[in-house]
CSV table of C-alpha atoms and ligand atoms in Angstrom, one decimal:
chain,number,residue,atom,x,y,z
A,1,MET,CA,-23.4,-30.4,16.9
A,2,ARG,CA,-21.4,-31.1,13.7
A,3,ILE,CA,-20.6,-27.6,12.5
A,4,ALA,CA,-19.3,-27.0,9.0
A,5,MET,CA,-17.5,-23.7,8.7
A,6,ILE,CA,-16.7,-22.5,5.2
A,7,SER,CA,-13.9,-20.1,4.7
A,8,GLU,CA,-13.0,-20.2,1.2
A,9,HIS,CA,-10.0,-17.9,0.9
A,10,ALA,CA,-9.0,-17.6,4.8
A,11,SER,CA,-7.8,-20.6,6.2
A,12,PRO,CA,-7.1,-20.7,10.1
A,13,LEU,CA,-3.7,-22.5,9.4
A,14,ALA,CA,-2.5,-19.6,7.2
A,15,ALA,CA,0.4,-17.2,8.2
A,16,LEU,CA,-1.2,-13.5,8.7
A,17,GLY,CA,-0.2,-10.0,7.7
A,18,GLY,CA,-0.4,-10.5,3.9
A,19,VAL,CA,-3.0,-8.8,1.5
A,20,ASP,CA,-5.8,-11.5,1.9
A,21,ALA,CA,-4.8,-13.0,5.3
A,22,GLY,CA,-6.0,-11.2,8.4
A,23,GLY,CA,-9.0,-10.9,10.5
A,24,GLN,CA,-11.1,-13.6,8.9
A,25,ASN,CA,-8.4,-16.1,9.4
A,26,THR,CA,-8.1,-15.1,13.3
A,27,HIS,CA,-12.0,-15.2,13.6
A,28,VAL,CA,-12.4,-18.6,12.0
A,29,ALA,CA,-9.5,-20.3,14.0
A,30,GLU,CA,-10.6,-18.8,17.2
A,31,LEU,CA,-14.3,-19.5,16.8
A,32,ALA,CA,-13.7,-23.1,15.7
A,33,ALA,CA,-11.5,-23.7,18.8
A,34,ALA,CA,-14.1,-22.0,21.2
A,35,LEU,CA,-16.9,-24.0,19.6
A,36,ALA,CA,-14.9,-27.1,20.1
A,37,VAL,CA,-14.3,-26.4,23.8
A,38,GLU,CA,-18.2,-26.1,24.0
A,39,GLY,CA,-18.2,-29.6,22.8
A,40,HIS,CA,-18.9,-29.3,19.2
A,41,ASP,CA,-17.1,-31.0,16.4
A,42,VAL,CA,-16.0,-28.3,13.8
A,43,ARG,CA,-14.8,-28.7,10.3
A,44,VAL,CA,-13.4,-25.9,8.5
A,45,TYR,CA,-13.6,-25.9,4.6
A,46,THR,CA,-11.0,-23.8,2.9
A,47,ARG,CA,-9.7,-23.8,-0.5
A,48,ARG,CA,-6.7,-26.2,-1.4
A,49,ASP,CA,-4.1,-23.3,-2.5
A,50,SER,CA,-1.1,-25.6,-2.7
A,51,ALA,CA,-0.6,-29.1,-4.1
A,52,ASP,CA,1.3,-30.1,-0.8
A,53,LEU,CA,-1.8,-29.6,1.5
A,54,PRO,CA,-3.2,-32.8,2.9
A,55,ALA,CA,-7.0,-33.4,2.5
A,56,LEU,CA,-7.6,-33.2,6.3
A,57,VAL,CA,-5.6,-31.7,9.1
A,58,THR,CA,-6.6,-32.0,12.9
A,59,VAL,CA,-5.9,-28.7,14.6
A,60,ARG,CA,-6.8,-29.7,17.8
A,61,GLU,CA,-9.6,-31.9,19.5
A,62,GLY,CA,-12.8,-31.1,17.9
A,63,VAL,CA,-11.4,-28.9,15.1
A,64,THR,CA,-10.2,-30.3,11.7
A,65,VAL,CA,-9.4,-28.3,8.4
A,66,ALA,CA,-10.6,-29.8,4.9
A,67,HIS,CA,-8.8,-28.7,2.0
A,68,VAL,CA,-11.4,-28.3,-0.8
A,69,PRO,CA,-10.1,-28.9,-4.4
A,70,ALA,CA,-11.8,-25.9,-6.3
A,71,GLY,CA,-9.5,-24.0,-8.9
A,72,PRO,CA,-5.8,-24.7,-9.4
A,73,PRO,CA,-4.0,-25.5,-6.3
A,74,GLU,CA,-1.9,-22.4,-6.0
A,75,PRO,CA,-2.3,-19.0,-4.0
A,76,LEU,CA,-4.9,-16.7,-6.0
A,77,PRO,CA,-6.2,-13.2,-4.9
A,78,LYS,CA,-9.6,-13.7,-3.3
A,79,ASP,CA,-11.2,-11.4,-5.9
A,80,ASP,CA,-10.4,-14.1,-8.5
A,81,LEU,CA,-12.1,-17.0,-6.7
A,82,LEU,CA,-15.6,-16.5,-7.8
A,83,PRO,CA,-15.3,-18.9,-10.8
A,84,TYR,CA,-14.5,-21.5,-8.7
A,85,MET,CA,-17.4,-21.5,-6.0
A,86,LYS,CA,-19.5,-23.8,-8.1
A,87,ASP,CA,-17.0,-26.6,-7.7
A,88,PHE,CA,-16.4,-25.8,-4.1
A,89,GLY,CA,-20.2,-26.1,-3.7
A,90,ARG,CA,-20.3,-29.6,-5.4
A,91,TRP,CA,-17.6,-30.8,-3.5
A,92,LEU,CA,-19.5,-29.9,-0.2
A,93,VAL,CA,-22.6,-31.6,-1.4
A,94,ASP,CA,-20.6,-34.9,-2.1
A,95,GLU,CA,-19.1,-34.8,1.4
A,96,TRP,CA,-22.2,-33.7,3.1
A,97,ARG,CA,-24.2,-36.5,1.4
A,98,SER,CA,-21.8,-39.2,2.4
A,99,ASP,CA,-22.3,-40.4,5.8
A,100,GLU,CA,-18.8,-39.9,6.8
A,101,TRP,CA,-19.4,-36.1,7.8
A,102,ALA,CA,-23.0,-34.9,7.5
A,103,PRO,CA,-23.1,-31.5,9.4
A,104,SER,CA,-26.1,-30.1,11.5
A,105,VAL,CA,-25.4,-26.7,10.4
A,106,ALA,CA,-23.0,-24.7,8.0
A,107,HIS,CA,-21.7,-21.2,8.9
A,108,ALA,CA,-20.4,-19.4,5.8
A,109,HIS,CA,-17.7,-16.8,6.3
A,110,PHE,CA,-17.4,-14.1,3.5
A,111,TRP,CA,-19.9,-13.9,0.6
A,112,MET,CA,-18.1,-16.5,-1.9
A,113,SER,CA,-18.4,-19.1,1.1
A,114,GLY,CA,-22.0,-18.1,1.4
A,115,LEU,CA,-22.5,-19.1,-2.5
A,116,ALA,CA,-21.0,-22.5,-2.1
A,117,ALA,CA,-22.8,-23.1,1.2
A,118,VAL,CA,-26.1,-22.1,-0.1
A,119,THR,CA,-25.6,-24.5,-3.1
A,120,ALA,CA,-24.8,-27.4,-0.8
A,121,GLY,CA,-27.4,-26.5,1.9
A,122,ARG,CA,-30.2,-26.6,-0.7
A,123,GLN,CA,-29.3,-29.9,-1.9
A,124,THR,CA,-28.6,-31.6,1.4
A,125,GLY,CA,-31.0,-29.7,3.6
A,126,VAL,CA,-28.2,-28.3,5.9
A,127,PRO,CA,-29.2,-25.0,7.2
A,128,VAL,CA,-26.9,-22.1,6.5
A,129,VAL,CA,-25.6,-19.2,8.6
A,130,GLN,CA,-23.7,-16.5,6.9
A,131,THR,CA,-21.0,-14.0,8.2
A,132,TYR,CA,-20.0,-11.4,5.7
A,133,HIS,CA,-17.1,-10.1,7.3
A,134,ALA,CA,-17.0,-7.2,4.8
A,135,LEU,CA,-19.7,-5.7,2.6
A,136,GLY,CA,-19.5,-5.1,-1.2
A,137,THR,CA,-21.7,-1.9,-0.7
A,138,VAL,CA,-19.3,-0.4,2.0
A,139,LYS,CA,-16.3,-1.3,0.0
A,140,LYS,CA,-17.5,0.2,-3.2
A,141,ARG,CA,-18.6,3.4,-1.3
A,142,HIS,CA,-15.0,4.0,-0.1
A,143,GLN,CA,-12.8,2.6,-2.8
A,144,GLY,CA,-14.9,3.5,-6.0
A,145,ALA,CA,-13.2,2.5,-9.1
A,146,ALA,CA,-10.2,0.9,-7.1
A,147,ASP,CA,-12.5,-1.8,-5.7
A,148,THR,CA,-11.4,-5.1,-7.4
A,149,SER,CA,-14.3,-7.1,-6.3
A,150,PRO,CA,-16.2,-9.2,-9.0
A,151,ALA,CA,-19.0,-6.9,-10.4
A,152,ARG,CA,-21.7,-9.1,-9.2
A,153,ARG,CA,-20.6,-9.1,-5.6
A,154,ILE,CA,-23.1,-6.5,-4.3
A,155,GLY,CA,-26.2,-8.6,-6.1
A,156,TYR,CA,-24.8,-11.7,-4.6
A,157,GLU,CA,-24.6,-10.3,-1.2
A,158,ARG,CA,-28.0,-9.1,-1.2
A,159,MET,CA,-29.4,-12.4,-2.5
A,160,LEU,CA,-27.6,-14.4,0.1
A,161,GLY,CA,-29.2,-12.2,2.9
A,162,LYS,CA,-32.5,-13.7,1.9
A,163,ALA,CA,-31.5,-17.3,1.1
A,164,VAL,CA,-29.7,-18.0,4.2
A,165,ASP,CA,-31.3,-19.1,7.5
A,166,ARG,CA,-29.6,-16.4,9.5
A,167,VAL,CA,-27.2,-13.6,9.1
A,168,VAL,CA,-24.6,-12.8,11.9
A,169,ALA,CA,-23.7,-9.2,12.0
A,170,GLN,CA,-20.5,-8.4,13.7
A,171,CYS,CA,-21.2,-4.7,14.8
A,172,GLN,CA,-24.2,-2.2,14.9
A,173,ASP,CA,-22.9,-0.3,11.8
A,174,GLU,CA,-23.2,-3.7,10.0
A,175,VAL,CA,-26.8,-4.2,11.2
A,176,ARG,CA,-27.7,-0.8,9.6
A,177,GLU,CA,-26.0,-1.6,6.2
A,178,LEU,CA,-27.8,-4.9,6.1
A,179,VAL,CA,-31.3,-3.3,6.6
A,180,ARG,CA,-30.4,-0.9,4.0
A,181,MET,CA,-29.5,-3.8,1.7
A,182,GLY,CA,-33.0,-5.4,2.3
A,183,VAL,CA,-32.0,-8.2,4.8
A,184,PRO,CA,-34.9,-8.9,7.0
A,185,ARG,CA,-34.3,-8.0,10.6
A,186,ASN,CA,-35.8,-11.0,12.0
A,187,ARG,CA,-33.0,-13.1,10.3
A,188,MET,CA,-30.3,-11.1,11.9
A,189,ALA,CA,-28.2,-11.8,14.9
A,190,LEU,CA,-25.6,-9.4,16.2
A,191,ILE,CA,-22.6,-11.6,17.6
A,192,PRO,CA,-19.2,-9.5,17.8
A,193,SER,CA,-16.0,-11.1,17.2
A,194,GLY,CA,-13.9,-11.9,20.5
A,195,VAL,CA,-10.3,-11.7,21.7
A,196,ASP,CA,-8.3,-14.3,23.6
A,197,SER,CA,-7.7,-12.5,27.1
A,198,GLU,CA,-5.2,-15.2,28.2
A,199,ARG,CA,-3.0,-14.6,25.2
A,200,PHE,CA,-3.7,-10.9,24.7
A,201,SER,CA,-3.0,-9.7,28.3
A,202,PRO,CA,-0.9,-6.8,29.9
A,203,GLU,CA,1.5,-9.5,31.6
A,204,GLY,CA,4.2,-11.1,29.5
A,205,PRO,CA,7.2,-10.1,27.5
A,206,ALA,CA,7.3,-7.0,25.4
A,207,ALA,CA,9.1,-6.4,22.2
A,208,PRO,CA,12.2,-4.2,22.7
A,209,ARG,CA,11.7,-0.4,22.7
A,210,ASP,CA,13.5,3.0,23.2
A,211,PRO,CA,12.0,4.0,26.6
A,212,ASP,CA,12.8,7.6,25.9
A,213,ARG,CA,10.4,7.7,22.7
A,214,PRO,CA,6.6,7.2,23.0
A,215,ARG,CA,5.6,4.4,20.6
A,216,ILE,CA,2.6,4.5,18.6
A,217,LEU,CA,1.8,1.1,17.2
A,218,THR,CA,-0.5,0.4,14.1
A,219,VAL,CA,-1.2,-3.0,12.8
A,220,GLY,CA,-2.7,-4.3,9.7
A,221,ARG,CA,-2.5,-5.8,6.1
A,222,PHE,CA,-0.8,-3.6,3.7
A,223,VAL,CA,-4.0,-2.2,1.9
A,224,GLU,CA,-4.5,1.4,1.3
A,225,ARG,CA,-7.9,1.6,3.2
A,226,LYS,CA,-6.0,0.6,6.5
A,227,GLY,CA,-5.0,4.2,6.6
A,228,PHE,CA,-1.4,3.8,7.3
A,229,ALA,CA,-0.5,7.1,5.2
A,230,ASP,CA,-2.8,9.1,7.5
A,231,VAL,CA,-1.0,7.6,10.6
A,232,ILE,CA,2.5,8.8,9.0
A,233,ARG,CA,0.9,12.1,8.2
A,234,ALA,CA,-0.2,12.4,11.7
A,235,LEU,CA,3.2,11.7,13.1
A,236,LYS,CA,4.4,15.1,12.1
A,237,ILE,CA,2.2,16.6,14.8
A,238,VAL,CA,3.3,14.2,17.5
A,239,PRO,CA,6.6,15.5,18.4
A,240,GLY,CA,9.3,12.8,19.5
A,241,ALA,CA,7.0,9.8,19.1
A,242,GLU,CA,8.0,6.8,17.0
A,243,CYS,CA,5.5,4.9,14.8
A,244,VAL,CA,5.7,1.0,14.4
A,245,ILE,CA,3.9,-0.7,11.7
A,246,VAL,CA,3.3,-4.3,12.2
A,247,GLY,CA,2.0,-6.4,9.0
A,248,GLY,CA,2.5,-6.6,5.4
A,249,PRO,CA,5.1,-8.9,3.8
A,250,ALA,CA,7.7,-11.0,5.7
A,251,ALA,CA,10.4,-8.6,7.1
A,252,GLY,CA,12.9,-10.0,4.5
A,253,SER,CA,10.7,-8.8,1.5
A,254,LEU,CA,10.1,-5.1,2.9
A,255,ASP,CA,12.7,-3.6,0.9
A,256,THR,CA,11.2,-4.8,-2.4
A,257,ASP,CA,7.5,-4.3,-1.6
A,258,PRO,CA,5.8,-1.4,-3.5
A,259,PHE,CA,3.5,-0.6,-0.7
A,260,ALA,CA,6.4,-0.4,1.8
A,261,SER,CA,8.2,1.8,-0.7
A,262,LYS,CA,5.3,4.1,-0.8
A,263,LEU,CA,4.9,4.4,3.0
A,264,ARG,CA,8.7,5.1,3.2
A,265,SER,CA,8.6,7.8,0.5
A,266,LEU,CA,5.7,9.5,2.3
A,267,ALA,CA,7.6,9.3,5.5
A,268,GLU,CA,10.6,10.9,3.8
A,269,SER,CA,8.4,13.8,2.2
A,270,THR,CA,6.6,14.4,5.8
A,271,LYS,CA,10.1,14.5,7.5
A,272,VAL,CA,9.4,11.6,9.7
A,273,ALA,CA,11.5,8.9,8.1
A,274,ASP,CA,13.7,8.6,11.2
A,275,ARG,CA,10.8,7.8,13.6
A,276,LEU,CA,8.9,5.4,11.2
A,277,HIS,CA,9.7,1.4,11.6
A,278,LEU,CA,8.5,-1.1,9.5
A,279,VAL,CA,8.6,-4.5,11.2
A,280,GLY,CA,6.7,-6.6,8.4
A,281,ALA,CA,4.4,-9.6,9.2
A,282,VAL,CA,4.6,-11.1,12.7
A,283,PRO,CA,3.6,-14.6,13.7
A,284,ALA,CA,0.2,-14.6,15.4
A,285,ASN,CA,1.8,-15.7,18.7
A,286,GLU,CA,4.0,-12.9,18.7
A,287,MET,CA,1.4,-10.1,18.3
A,288,PRO,CA,1.0,-9.8,22.3
A,289,ARG,CA,4.7,-8.6,22.7
A,290,TRP,CA,4.2,-5.9,20.1
A,291,TYR,CA,1.0,-4.6,21.6
A,292,ARG,CA,2.7,-4.5,25.2
A,293,SER,CA,5.6,-2.5,23.9
A,294,ALA,CA,3.3,0.4,22.8
A,295,ASP,CA,2.0,3.4,24.5
A,296,VAL,CA,-1.1,3.7,22.3
A,297,LEU,CA,-2.6,1.8,19.2
A,298,ALA,CA,-3.4,4.0,16.3
A,299,THR,CA,-5.8,2.3,14.0
A,300,ALA,CA,-7.1,4.7,11.1
A,301,PRO,CA,-9.0,2.7,8.7
A,302,TRP,CA,-11.4,4.5,6.1
A,303,TYR,CA,-13.7,1.9,7.0
A,304,GLU,CA,-13.5,-1.3,9.1
A,305,PRO,CA,-16.0,-4.3,9.2
A,306,PHE,CA,-15.2,-5.3,12.7
A,307,GLY,CA,-11.3,-4.8,13.5
A,308,LEU,CA,-9.7,-7.2,15.8
A,309,THR,CA,-6.6,-5.4,16.3
A,310,PRO,CA,-8.0,-2.7,18.6
A,311,LEU,CA,-9.5,-5.4,20.7
A,312,GLU,CA,-6.3,-7.3,20.9
A,313,ALA,CA,-4.6,-4.0,22.0
A,314,MET,CA,-7.2,-3.3,24.6
A,315,ALA,CA,-7.0,-6.8,26.2
A,316,CYS,CA,-3.3,-6.0,26.5
A,317,GLY,CA,-4.1,-2.8,28.3
A,318,VAL,CA,-3.2,-0.4,25.5
A,319,PRO,CA,-5.5,2.6,24.7
A,320,VAL,CA,-6.6,2.9,21.2
A,321,VAL,CA,-7.1,6.0,19.1
A,322,ALA,CA,-9.1,5.0,16.2
A,323,THR,CA,-11.2,6.3,13.4
A,324,GLY,CA,-14.9,6.2,14.2
A,325,VAL,CA,-16.0,3.8,11.6
A,326,GLY,CA,-17.7,0.2,11.5
A,327,GLY,CA,-16.8,-2.1,14.2
A,328,LEU,CA,-14.5,0.4,16.0
A,329,THR,CA,-17.5,2.7,17.1
A,330,ASP,CA,-18.6,-0.4,19.2
A,331,THR,CA,-15.4,-1.6,20.6
A,332,VAL,CA,-13.8,1.8,21.5
A,333,VAL,CA,-15.8,4.0,23.6
A,334,ASP,CA,-14.8,7.5,22.8
A,335,GLY,CA,-13.4,9.3,26.0
A,336,LEU,CA,-13.4,6.1,28.0
A,337,THR,CA,-11.2,3.6,26.4
A,338,GLY,CA,-9.7,5.8,23.8
A,339,ASP,CA,-10.6,8.5,21.3
A,340,LEU,CA,-12.5,8.2,18.1
A,341,VAL,CA,-11.6,10.7,15.2
A,342,PRO,CA,-13.1,11.3,11.8
A,343,PRO,CA,-11.5,9.0,9.1
A,344,ARG,CA,-8.9,10.4,6.5
A,345,ASP,CA,-8.2,13.3,8.8
A,346,PRO,CA,-4.5,13.1,9.8
A,347,ARG,CA,-4.7,16.5,11.7
A,348,SER,CA,-7.4,15.2,14.0
A,349,LEU,CA,-5.6,11.9,14.3
A,350,GLY,CA,-2.4,13.7,15.3
A,351,MET,CA,-4.0,16.0,17.8
A,352,ALA,CA,-5.7,12.8,19.6
A,353,LEU,CA,-2.4,10.9,19.8
A,354,ARG,CA,-0.5,14.0,20.9
A,355,ARG,CA,-3.1,14.4,23.8
A,356,VAL,CA,-3.1,10.8,25.0
A,357,LEU,CA,0.7,10.7,24.7
A,358,GLY,CA,1.2,13.9,26.7
A,359,ASP,CA,-1.2,13.0,29.6
A,360,PRO,CA,-0.2,9.9,31.4
A,361,VAL,CA,-3.3,10.1,33.7
A,362,ARG,CA,-5.5,10.1,30.8
A,363,ARG,CA,-3.4,7.1,29.5
A,364,PHE,CA,-3.6,5.1,32.4
A,365,ALA,CA,-7.5,5.7,32.7
A,366,TYR,CA,-8.1,4.7,29.0
A,367,ALA,CA,-5.9,1.7,29.4
A,368,THR,CA,-7.7,0.3,32.7
A,369,ALA,CA,-11.0,0.8,30.9
A,370,ALA,CA,-9.8,-0.8,27.7
A,371,LEU,CA,-8.7,-3.9,29.5
A,372,ASP,CA,-11.8,-4.1,31.3
A,373,ARG,CA,-14.1,-3.8,28.3
A,374,ALA,CA,-12.1,-6.4,26.3
A,375,ARG,CA,-12.3,-8.8,29.0
A,376,GLN,CA,-15.8,-8.3,30.1
A,377,CYS,CA,-17.6,-7.7,26.7
A,378,TYR,CA,-15.5,-9.7,24.1
A,379,SER,CA,-14.6,-13.2,24.8
A,380,TRP,CA,-14.7,-16.0,22.0
A,381,LYS,CA,-16.4,-18.4,24.6
A,382,ARG,CA,-19.3,-15.8,24.6
A,383,ALA,CA,-19.5,-15.8,20.9
A,384,ALA,CA,-19.3,-19.7,20.7
A,385,GLU,CA,-22.2,-19.8,23.1
A,386,GLN,CA,-24.3,-17.3,21.2
A,387,LEU,CA,-23.7,-18.9,18.0
A,388,GLY,CA,-24.2,-22.5,19.5
A,389,ALA,CA,-27.7,-21.5,20.5
A,390,LEU,CA,-28.2,-19.9,17.2
A,391,TYR,CA,-27.2,-23.0,15.3
A,392,ALA,CA,-29.5,-25.1,17.5
A,393,THR,CA,-32.3,-22.7,16.4
A,394,VAL,CA,-31.7,-23.1,12.7
A,395,SER,CA,-31.1,-26.8,12.8
A,396,GLY,CA,-34.5,-27.2,14.7
A,397,LEU,CA,-32.7,-28.5,18.0
A,398,ARG,CA,-34.2,-25.6,19.9
A,399,PRO,CA,-37.3,-23.3,19.4
A,400,ALA,CA,-36.5,-19.7,17.9
A,401,THR,CA,-35.4,-17.2,20.4
A,402,GLY,CA,-36.2,-14.0,18.1
A,403,ALA,CA,-33.6,-11.9,16.4
A,404,VAL,CA,-31.0,-9.8,17.9
A,405,ALA,CA,-30.7,-6.5,16.2
B,1,UDP,N1,-1.9,-10.1,12.5
B,1,UDP,C1,-1.0,-10.9,12.7
B,1,UDP,N2,0.5,-10.7,12.2
B,1,UDP,C2,0.4,-9.6,11.6
B,1,UDP,C3,-0.6,-8.7,11.4
B,1,UDP,C4,-1.8,-9.0,11.8
B,1,UDP,O1,-1.1,-12.1,13.2
B,1,UDP,O2,1.6,-9.2,11.2
B,1,UDP,C5,-3.3,-10.4,12.9
B,1,UDP,C6,-3.7,-9.6,14.0
B,1,UDP,O3,-3.4,-10.0,15.4
B,1,UDP,C7,-5.4,-9.8,13.9
B,1,UDP,C8,-5.7,-10.0,12.3
B,1,UDP,O4,-4.2,-10.3,11.9
B,1,UDP,O5,-5.9,-10.7,14.6
B,1,UDP,C9,-5.9,-8.6,11.7
B,1,UDP,O6,-7.3,-8.5,11.9
B,1,UDP,P1,-8.3,-7.1,11.7
B,1,UDP,O7,-9.7,-7.6,11.9
B,1,UDP,O8,-7.6,-6.1,12.7
B,1,UDP,O9,-8.0,-6.7,10.2
B,1,UDP,P2,-8.3,-7.4,8.8
B,1,UDP,O10,-7.1,-8.2,8.5
B,1,UDP,O11,-9.7,-8.3,9.1
B,1,UDP,O12,-8.6,-6.3,7.9
């Protein structure tokens, strides 16, 4: 099949770690590659955010990235992109109408991509599958007035749930949320993201570390809701351990980054500054080294639509202490592959970290089970196979197999 993947702000070619570049970029890149391995021809449509970008880039056999001219050719925050989605959609119509590259199916990633895809799908007859990656209702609930999403986001997301041919949810918590939004269950499929277990594995080089200090690693974009502040507060009750934070701006810009300064001041006032290390953004191919260097991954988001980093850590044989929210309640099995603690509760987080670091037998058992779970249950190949079947159904190549929810 010819598969059009639309990912308006998250290019598979972007450097990760910045405010708007993280899991969705990884997801789109890995999924496109896995679908190509299954024999499909994938084109990823993403906004042209620099005048230097070529119109089309071949990433590998079966995967191209098309840079769509919509809005100024410069980086913009994703929350400012809505006004350009009409142009994005029109551009897709022209491309899909031409004989050059008419897709069998379109898969939109994030709600704004969905708007462009539905516009283009209606005019060209291309069926549309939607993955939200994050939901406005959840974001609003947790961020309240600090949520910078366009005001109409939640309404558009509801509308999309009814307008598209299928919605792909990434975890059970999202299925529940979608049901509450009124998305019909028979249009939903539950297909979680995956992890590349060849790249993320316990074998291979590890980043340097002090052998005498237990290492807590935490990874993510520098946004409040990732809960780094809670990890720093938790460190106070985990004596002797160091905390390494990977993500945020490039290492060279950390000293002038306001979020980094905030974390450092908090560490000063909590009296753990000597045990906190900010690494900055790390290229995707170096991530396995950082996971391997850790005794435990702490991930403490207030909410998390899926959460790839815990899965990546698990695939490297690292136990995870996570807040019991969103996708983490599917990936991390409490008491088996790690521990789940309540969100925004540094004391519970610190106690769980202290327990796992102080008990080598528990840590080994968690690590073994985590590795096994990541390898057995979460591969991109499985996601690509399930999506391939779904695409075939919506494009009429195969009879419907029923919803998964
Ligand atoms: N990542 C990276 N370099 C960094 C920080 C993160 O390559 O410096 C990657 C990480 O390995 C993962 C993704 O960015 O693949 C983050 O995904 P996750 O789902 O955990 O968070 P999101 O960004 O979607 O909120």
